[in-house]
Coordinates of N, CA and C in Angstrom, one line a residue:
X1 N 0.5 -0.8 -0.1 CA -0.1 0.3 -0.2 C 0.7 1.4 -0.2
X2 N 1.8 1.0 0.8 CA 3.1 2.6 0.4 C 2.8 2.8 -0.4
X3 N 3.5 1.4 -1.4 CA 3.8 1.5 -3.0 C 3.3 2.2 -3.7
X4 N 1.9 1.8 -3.5 CA 1.4 2.3 -4.6 C 0.8 3.9 -3.8
X5 N 1.1 4.5 -2.9 CA 0.6 5.6 -2.8 C 1.4 6.4 -3.1
X6 N 3.2 5.7 -2.7 CA 4.6 6.9 -3.4 C 4.1 7.4 -4.8
X7 N 3.8 5.7 -5.6 CA 3.9 5.6 -7.1 C 3.0 6.9 -7.2
X8 N 2.1 6.9 -6.2 CA 1.1 7.5 -7.4 C 1.1 9.4 -7.4
X9 N 2.0 9.9 -6.4 CA 2.3 10.8 -6.5 C 3.4 11.2 -7.5
X10 N 4.3 10.3 -7.9 CA 5.4 10.3 -8.7 C 4.2 10.4 -9.9
X11 N 3.0 9.6 -10.4 CA 2.4 9.8 -11.1 C 1.6 11.5 -11.4
X12 N 1.6 11.6 -10.4 CA 0.9 12.8 -10.4 C 1.7 14.2 -10.9
X13 N 3.2 14.0 -10.5 CA 4.5 15.2 -10.2 C 4.7 14.6 -11.7
X14 N 4.6 13.8 -12.4 CA 4.7 13.5 -13.4 C 3.9 14.4 -15.1
X15 N 2.7 14.2 -15.2 CA 1.0 14.8 -15.0 C 1.5 15.8 -15.4
X16 N 1.8 16.4 -13.9 CA 1.6 17.9 -13.7 C 3.6 18.8 -14.6
X17 N 4.4 18.1 -15.0 CA 5.4 18.6 -15.6 C 6.5 18.1 -14.9
X18 N 6.6 17.6 -13.3 CA 7.5 17.9 -12.8 C 8.8 17.4 -13.3
X19 N 9.7 17.1 -12.3 CA 10.9 16.0 -13.0 C 10.3 14.6 -12.7
X20 N 10.8 13.8 -13.8 CA 10.6 12.1 -13.1 C 11.1 11.6 -11.8
X21 N 10.4 11.3 -11.3 CA 11.3 10.5 -9.7 C 11.2 8.7 -10.0
X22 N 11.0 8.7 -11.2 CA 9.9 7.1 -11.4 C 11.2 6.1 -10.5
X23 N 11.1 5.6 -9.6 CA 12.0 4.9 -9.4 C 12.4 2.9 -10.3
X24 N 10.5 2.9 -10.9 CA 10.9 1.9 -11.4 C 11.3 1.9 -12.5
X25 N 11.6 3.0 -13.3 CA 12.2 3.4 -14.7 C 13.4 2.7 -15.6
X26 N 13.4 2.5 -16.6 CA 14.6 1.3 -17.0 C 14.5 0.0 -16.8
X27 N 13.2 -0.5 -15.7 CA 13.3 -1.6 -16.0 C 12.5 -2.9 -16.6
X28 N 12.9 -3.1 -18.1 CA 12.7 -4.3 -18.2 C 11.7 -5.1 -18.0
X29 N 10.5 -5.5 -18.2 CA 8.6 -5.9 -17.7 C 8.7 -7.1 -19.1
X30 N 9.5 -8.0 -18.5 CA 8.9 -9.4 -19.2 C 7.2 -9.8 -19.7
X31 N 7.6 -10.5 -20.7 CA 5.9 -10.5 -20.6 C 5.6 -11.8 -20.3
X32 N 4.3 -11.8 -20.5 CA 3.0 -12.8 -19.8 C 4.1 -14.0 -20.5
X33 N 3.9 -14.7 -19.7 CA 4.4 -16.4 -20.3 C 3.4 -17.2 -21.1
X34 N 3.2 -17.6 -22.6 CA 2.2 -18.3 -22.9 C 1.0 -17.1 -23.2
X35 N 0.9 -15.8 -23.5 CA 0.3 -14.8 -24.2 C 1.1 -14.4 -25.3
X36 N 0.5 -14.3 -26.5 CA 0.4 -13.6 -27.6 C -0.3 -13.3 -28.3
X37 N -0.5 -11.5 -28.5 CA -1.4 -11.5 -29.3 C -2.6 -10.3 -29.0
X38 N -3.8 -10.9 -29.2 CA -4.9 -10.4 -29.2 C -5.8 -11.1 -28.0
X39 N -6.4 -10.5 -26.6 CA -6.3 -11.0 -25.6 C -7.8 -11.9 -26.0
X40 N -7.3 -13.4 -26.2 CA -8.8 -14.0 -26.9 C -9.5 -14.9 -26.1
X41 N -8.9 -14.4 -24.5 CA -9.4 -14.9 -23.2 C -10.7 -14.7 -22.4
X42 N -10.4 -13.3 -22.6 CA -11.5 -12.3 -22.1 C -11.9 -12.3 -22.2
X43 N -12.8 -12.6 -23.4 CA -15.1 -12.8 -23.1 C -14.8 -13.7 -22.2
X44 N -14.2 -15.6 -22.5 CA -14.8 -16.0 -21.6 C -14.6 -16.0 -19.8
X45 N -12.9 -15.6 -19.7 CA -13.0 -15.2 -18.2 C -14.1 -14.2 -17.8
X46 N -15.1 -12.7 -18.7 CA -16.5 -12.8 -18.4 C -17.4 -12.9 -17.7
X47 N -17.5 -14.3 -19.1 CA -18.7 -14.8 -19.0 C -18.4 -15.8 -17.8
X48 N -17.5 -16.6 -17.1 CA -17.8 -16.8 -16.1 C -18.0 -16.8 -14.6
X49 N -17.3 -15.1 -15.0 CA -17.6 -14.2 -13.9 C -19.1 -13.4 -13.5
X50 N -19.6 -13.8 -14.8 CA -21.8 -12.9 -14.6 C -22.2 -14.4 -14.3
X51 N -21.5 -15.9 -15.2 CA -22.3 -17.1 -14.4 C -21.7 -17.2 -13.0
X52 N -20.6 -16.8 -12.3 CA -20.2 -16.6 -10.9 C -22.0 -15.3 -10.0
X53 N -22.1 -15.0 -10.6 CA -23.3 -13.1 -10.1 C -24.3 -14.0 -10.3
X54 N -24.6 -14.7 -11.4 CA -26.1 -15.5 -11.5 C -26.4 -16.1 -10.2
X55 N -24.9 -17.0 -10.3 CA -25.4 -18.7 -8.6 C -25.3 -18.0 -7.7
X56 N -24.9 -17.3 -7.5 CA -24.6 -16.5 -5.5 C -25.9 -15.5 -6.0

């Protein structure tokens, strides 16, 4: 929770045009394994949660 508050303030500073202080800048983030292209699985996930809402 503390890091999210800190990063939120850094993003707000960037939006206001202040110097960029992002501590995560420059890191390479690996891709999600097994995911290529358009997220085809999102409609399936949506249907799953819609079904759960109707059951509960």
